[in-house]
Amino acid sequence: MELGYQRGGRTPWAKTVRTCQQVLQRSDVLWTFLEIQGVEPTNNVAVDRVFSAGVRALRQSVIQRKISQGVQSTSGAICRSRLLTVTTTLRQQGRDIWQQFLEQAWIAHHRGGVMPSLPPNS
């Protein structure tokens, strides 16, 4: 941690030094997973238990946002959020996204037909 950093001084390494200091402050618990059997080295198990469905549902939208660099307008944001809601819901229901919903919705919109139902038909 000797990077020419003095308390309160300016250095290009200041953020790195602070991170190292924070890691050292927690060093007593950092390797607990090696010492105590059954302790996981990550929090993935806890995340999976608590947020698994929600995290998985958001994953696709996060990936799409990163690939496409987001949207440029309010109407684009509304369109994307609605499409992601529909596709996520249909995927959770095990329904075919394109043929059982989006294609039918497009045809109904342009030909004045009945829109398909997002909740599964009982």
CSV table of N, CA and C in Angstrom, one decimal, residues 16-92:
chain,number,residue,atom,x,y,z
A,16,THR,N,-7.5,3.3,-5.3
A,16,THR,CA,-7.0,2.0,-5.1
A,16,THR,C,-6.5,1.8,-3.6
A,17,VAL,N,-5.9,2.9,-3.1
A,17,VAL,CA,-5.4,2.8,-1.7
A,17,VAL,C,-6.6,2.7,-0.8
A,18,ARG,N,-7.6,3.5,-1.0
A,18,ARG,CA,-8.8,3.4,-0.1
A,18,ARG,C,-9.4,2.0,-0.2
A,19,THR,N,-9.5,1.4,-1.4
A,19,THR,CA,-10.0,0.0,-1.5
A,19,THR,C,-9.2,-1.0,-0.7
A,20,CYS,N,-7.8,-0.9,-0.8
A,20,CYS,CA,-6.9,-1.7,-0.1
A,20,CYS,C,-7.1,-1.6,1.4
A,21,GLN,N,-7.3,-0.3,1.9
A,21,GLN,CA,-7.5,-0.1,3.3
A,21,GLN,C,-8.8,-0.7,3.8
A,22,GLN,N,-9.8,-0.7,3.0
A,22,GLN,CA,-11.1,-1.3,3.3
A,22,GLN,C,-11.0,-2.8,3.4
A,23,VAL,N,-10.3,-3.4,2.4
A,23,VAL,CA,-10.0,-4.8,2.4
A,23,VAL,C,-9.3,-5.3,3.7
A,24,LEU,N,-8.2,-4.5,4.0
A,24,LEU,CA,-7.4,-4.8,5.2
A,24,LEU,C,-8.3,-4.7,6.5
A,25,GLN,N,-9.2,-3.8,6.5
A,25,GLN,CA,-10.1,-3.6,7.7
A,25,GLN,C,-10.9,-4.8,7.9
A,26,ARG,N,-11.2,-5.6,6.8
A,26,ARG,CA,-12.1,-6.7,6.9
A,26,ARG,C,-11.3,-8.0,6.8
A,27,SER,N,-10.0,-8.0,6.9
A,27,SER,CA,-9.2,-9.2,6.7
A,27,SER,C,-9.5,-10.3,7.7
A,28,ASP,N,-10.0,-10.0,8.9
A,28,ASP,CA,-10.3,-11.0,9.8
A,28,ASP,C,-11.5,-11.9,9.4
A,29,VAL,N,-12.3,-11.5,8.5
A,29,VAL,CA,-13.5,-12.3,8.1
A,29,VAL,C,-13.3,-12.7,6.6
A,30,LEU,N,-12.3,-12.2,6.0
A,30,LEU,CA,-12.2,-12.4,4.5
A,30,LEU,C,-12.0,-13.8,4.1
A,31,TRP,N,-11.3,-14.6,4.9
A,31,TRP,CA,-11.0,-16.0,4.6
A,31,TRP,C,-11.8,-17.0,5.5
A,32,THR,N,-12.9,-16.6,6.0
A,32,THR,CA,-13.8,-17.4,6.9
A,32,THR,C,-14.2,-18.7,6.2
A,33,PHE,N,-14.5,-18.6,4.9
A,33,PHE,CA,-15.0,-19.8,4.2
A,33,PHE,C,-14.0,-20.9,4.1
A,34,LEU,N,-12.7,-20.6,4.3
A,34,LEU,CA,-11.6,-21.6,4.4
A,34,LEU,C,-11.5,-22.2,5.7
A,35,GLU,N,-11.9,-21.5,6.8
A,35,GLU,CA,-11.7,-22.0,8.1
A,35,GLU,C,-13.0,-22.7,8.7
A,36,ILE,N,-14.1,-22.3,8.2
A,36,ILE,CA,-15.4,-22.9,8.8
A,36,ILE,C,-16.1,-23.6,7.7
A,37,GLN,N,-16.3,-24.9,7.9
A,37,GLN,CA,-16.9,-25.8,6.9
A,37,GLN,C,-18.4,-25.3,6.7
A,38,GLY,N,-18.8,-25.3,5.5
A,38,GLY,CA,-20.2,-24.9,5.2
A,38,GLY,C,-20.4,-23.5,4.8
A,39,VAL,N,-19.4,-22.6,5.0
A,39,VAL,CA,-19.5,-21.2,4.7
A,39,VAL,C,-19.1,-21.0,3.2
A,40,GLU,N,-20.0,-20.5,2.4
A,40,GLU,CA,-19.7,-20.3,1.0
A,40,GLU,C,-18.9,-19.0,0.8
A,41,PRO,N,-18.0,-19.0,-0.2
A,41,PRO,CA,-17.1,-17.9,-0.4
A,41,PRO,C,-17.9,-16.7,-1.1
A,42,THR,N,-19.1,-17.0,-1.6
A,42,THR,CA,-19.8,-15.9,-2.3
A,42,THR,C,-21.2,-15.8,-1.6
A,43,ASN,N,-22.0,-14.8,-2.0
A,43,ASN,CA,-23.3,-14.7,-1.5
A,43,ASN,C,-24.3,-15.2,-2.5
A,44,ASN,N,-23.9,-16.0,-3.5
A,44,ASN,CA,-24.8,-16.5,-4.5
A,44,ASN,C,-26.0,-17.3,-4.0
A,45,VAL,N,-25.7,-18.1,-3.0
A,45,VAL,CA,-26.7,-19.0,-2.4
A,45,VAL,C,-27.8,-18.1,-1.8
A,46,ALA,N,-27.4,-17.1,-1.0
A,46,ALA,CA,-28.4,-16.2,-0.4
A,46,ALA,C,-29.1,-15.4,-1.5
A,47,VAL,N,-28.5,-14.9,-2.5
A,47,VAL,CA,-29.1,-14.2,-3.5
A,47,VAL,C,-30.1,-15.1,-4.2
A,48,ASP,N,-29.7,-16.3,-4.5
A,48,ASP,CA,-30.6,-17.3,-5.2
A,48,ASP,C,-31.9,-17.5,-4.4
A,49,ARG,N,-31.7,-17.7,-3.1
A,49,ARG,CA,-32.9,-18.0,-2.2
A,49,ARG,C,-33.8,-16.8,-2.2
A,50,VAL,N,-33.3,-15.6,-2.1
A,50,VAL,CA,-34.1,-14.4,-1.9
A,50,VAL,C,-34.6,-13.8,-3.2
A,51,PHE,N,-33.7,-13.7,-4.1
A,51,PHE,CA,-34.0,-12.9,-5.3
A,51,PHE,C,-34.1,-13.7,-6.6
A,52,SER,N,-34.0,-15.1,-6.5
A,52,SER,CA,-33.7,-15.9,-7.7
A,52,SER,C,-34.7,-15.5,-8.9
A,53,ALA,N,-36.0,-15.5,-8.6
A,53,ALA,CA,-36.9,-15.3,-9.7
A,53,ALA,C,-36.8,-13.9,-10.3
A,54,GLY,N,-36.7,-12.9,-9.4
A,54,GLY,CA,-36.6,-11.5,-9.8
A,54,GLY,C,-35.3,-11.2,-10.5
A,55,VAL,N,-34.2,-11.8,-10.0
A,55,VAL,CA,-32.9,-11.6,-10.6
A,55,VAL,C,-32.8,-12.2,-12.0
A,56,ARG,N,-33.4,-13.4,-12.1
A,56,ARG,CA,-33.4,-14.0,-13.4
A,56,ARG,C,-34.3,-13.3,-14.4
A,57,ALA,N,-35.4,-12.7,-13.9
A,57,ALA,CA,-36.3,-12.0,-14.8
A,57,ALA,C,-35.7,-10.7,-15.3
A,58,LEU,N,-34.9,-10.1,-14.4
A,58,LEU,CA,-34.2,-8.8,-14.8
A,58,LEU,C,-33.0,-9.0,-15.7
A,59,ARG,N,-32.4,-10.2,-15.7
A,59,ARG,CA,-31.2,-10.5,-16.4
A,59,ARG,C,-31.3,-10.2,-17.9
A,60,GLN,N,-32.4,-10.7,-18.5
A,60,GLN,CA,-32.6,-10.5,-19.9
A,60,GLN,C,-32.6,-9.0,-20.3
A,61,SER,N,-33.4,-8.2,-19.5
A,61,SER,CA,-33.5,-6.8,-19.8
A,61,SER,C,-32.2,-6.0,-19.6
A,62,VAL,N,-31.4,-6.4,-18.6
A,62,VAL,CA,-30.1,-5.8,-18.4
A,62,VAL,C,-29.1,-6.1,-19.6
A,63,ILE,N,-29.2,-7.4,-20.0
A,63,ILE,CA,-28.3,-7.8,-21.2
A,63,ILE,C,-28.7,-7.0,-22.4
A,64,GLN,N,-30.0,-6.9,-22.7
A,64,GLN,CA,-30.5,-6.1,-23.9
A,64,GLN,C,-30.1,-4.7,-23.8
A,65,ARG,N,-30.3,-4.1,-22.6
A,65,ARG,CA,-29.9,-2.7,-22.5
A,65,ARG,C,-28.4,-2.4,-22.7
A,66,LYS,N,-27.6,-3.3,-22.3
A,66,LYS,CA,-26.1,-3.2,-22.5
A,66,LYS,C,-25.8,-3.4,-24.0
A,67,ILE,N,-26.4,-4.3,-24.6
A,67,ILE,CA,-26.1,-4.6,-26.0
A,67,ILE,C,-26.6,-3.4,-26.9
A,68,SER,N,-27.8,-2.9,-26.6
A,68,SER,CA,-28.4,-1.8,-27.5
A,68,SER,C,-28.0,-0.4,-27.1
A,69,GLN,N,-27.3,-0.3,-26.0
A,69,GLN,CA,-26.9,1.1,-25.4
A,69,GLN,C,-28.1,1.9,-25.0
A,70,GLY,N,-29.2,1.2,-24.6
A,70,GLY,CA,-30.4,1.9,-24.0
A,70,GLY,C,-31.3,2.4,-25.1
A,71,VAL,N,-32.2,3.3,-24.7
A,71,VAL,CA,-33.1,3.9,-25.7
A,71,VAL,C,-32.8,5.4,-25.7
A,72,GLN,N,-33.3,6.1,-26.7
A,72,GLN,CA,-33.1,7.5,-26.9
A,72,GLN,C,-34.3,8.4,-26.6
A,73,SER,N,-35.4,7.8,-26.4
A,73,SER,CA,-36.6,8.6,-26.1
A,73,SER,C,-37.5,8.0,-25.1
A,74,THR,N,-38.4,8.8,-24.6
A,74,THR,CA,-39.4,8.4,-23.6
A,74,THR,C,-40.3,7.3,-24.2
A,75,SER,N,-40.7,7.5,-25.5
A,75,SER,CA,-41.6,6.5,-26.1
A,75,SER,C,-40.8,5.2,-26.3
A,76,GLY,N,-39.6,5.3,-26.6
A,76,GLY,CA,-38.7,4.1,-26.8
A,76,GLY,C,-38.6,3.3,-25.5
A,77,ALA,N,-38.5,4.1,-24.4
A,77,ALA,CA,-38.4,3.5,-23.0
A,77,ALA,C,-39.7,2.8,-22.7
A,78,ILE,N,-40.8,3.4,-23.0
A,78,ILE,CA,-42.1,2.8,-22.7
A,78,ILE,C,-42.3,1.5,-23.5
A,79,CYS,N,-41.9,1.6,-24.8
A,79,CYS,CA,-42.1,0.5,-25.7
A,79,CYS,C,-41.2,-0.7,-25.2
A,80,ARG,N,-40.0,-0.4,-24.9
A,80,ARG,CA,-39.1,-1.5,-24.4
A,80,ARG,C,-39.6,-2.1,-23.1
A,81,SER,N,-40.0,-1.2,-22.1
A,81,SER,CA,-40.4,-1.8,-20.9
A,81,SER,C,-41.7,-2.7,-21.0
A,82,ARG,N,-42.6,-2.3,-21.9
A,82,ARG,CA,-43.8,-3.1,-22.2
A,82,ARG,C,-43.4,-4.4,-22.9
A,83,LEU,N,-42.5,-4.4,-23.8
A,83,LEU,CA,-42.1,-5.6,-24.5
A,83,LEU,C,-41.4,-6.5,-23.6
A,84,LEU,N,-40.5,-6.0,-22.7
A,84,LEU,CA,-39.8,-6.8,-21.7
A,84,LEU,C,-40.8,-7.5,-20.7
A,85,THR,N,-41.8,-6.7,-20.3
A,85,THR,CA,-42.8,-7.2,-19.4
A,85,THR,C,-43.5,-8.4,-20.1
A,86,VAL,N,-44.0,-8.2,-21.3
A,86,VAL,CA,-44.7,-9.2,-22.0
A,86,VAL,C,-43.9,-10.4,-22.2
A,87,THR,N,-42.6,-10.3,-22.7
A,87,THR,CA,-41.8,-11.4,-23.1
A,87,THR,C,-41.4,-12.2,-21.8
A,88,THR,N,-41.1,-11.5,-20.7
A,88,THR,CA,-40.8,-12.1,-19.5
A,88,THR,C,-42.0,-12.9,-18.9
A,89,THR,N,-43.1,-12.3,-19.0
A,89,THR,CA,-44.3,-13.0,-18.5
A,89,THR,C,-44.6,-14.3,-19.3
A,90,LEU,N,-44.6,-14.1,-20.6
A,90,LEU,CA,-44.8,-15.3,-21.5
A,90,LEU,C,-43.8,-16.4,-21.3
A,91,ARG,N,-42.5,-16.0,-21.1
A,91,ARG,CA,-41.5,-17.0,-20.9
A,91,ARG,C,-41.7,-17.7,-19.6
A,92,GLN,N,-42.2,-17.0,-18.5
A,92,GLN,CA,-42.5,-17.7,-17.3
A,92,GLN,C,-43.7,-18.6,-17.4
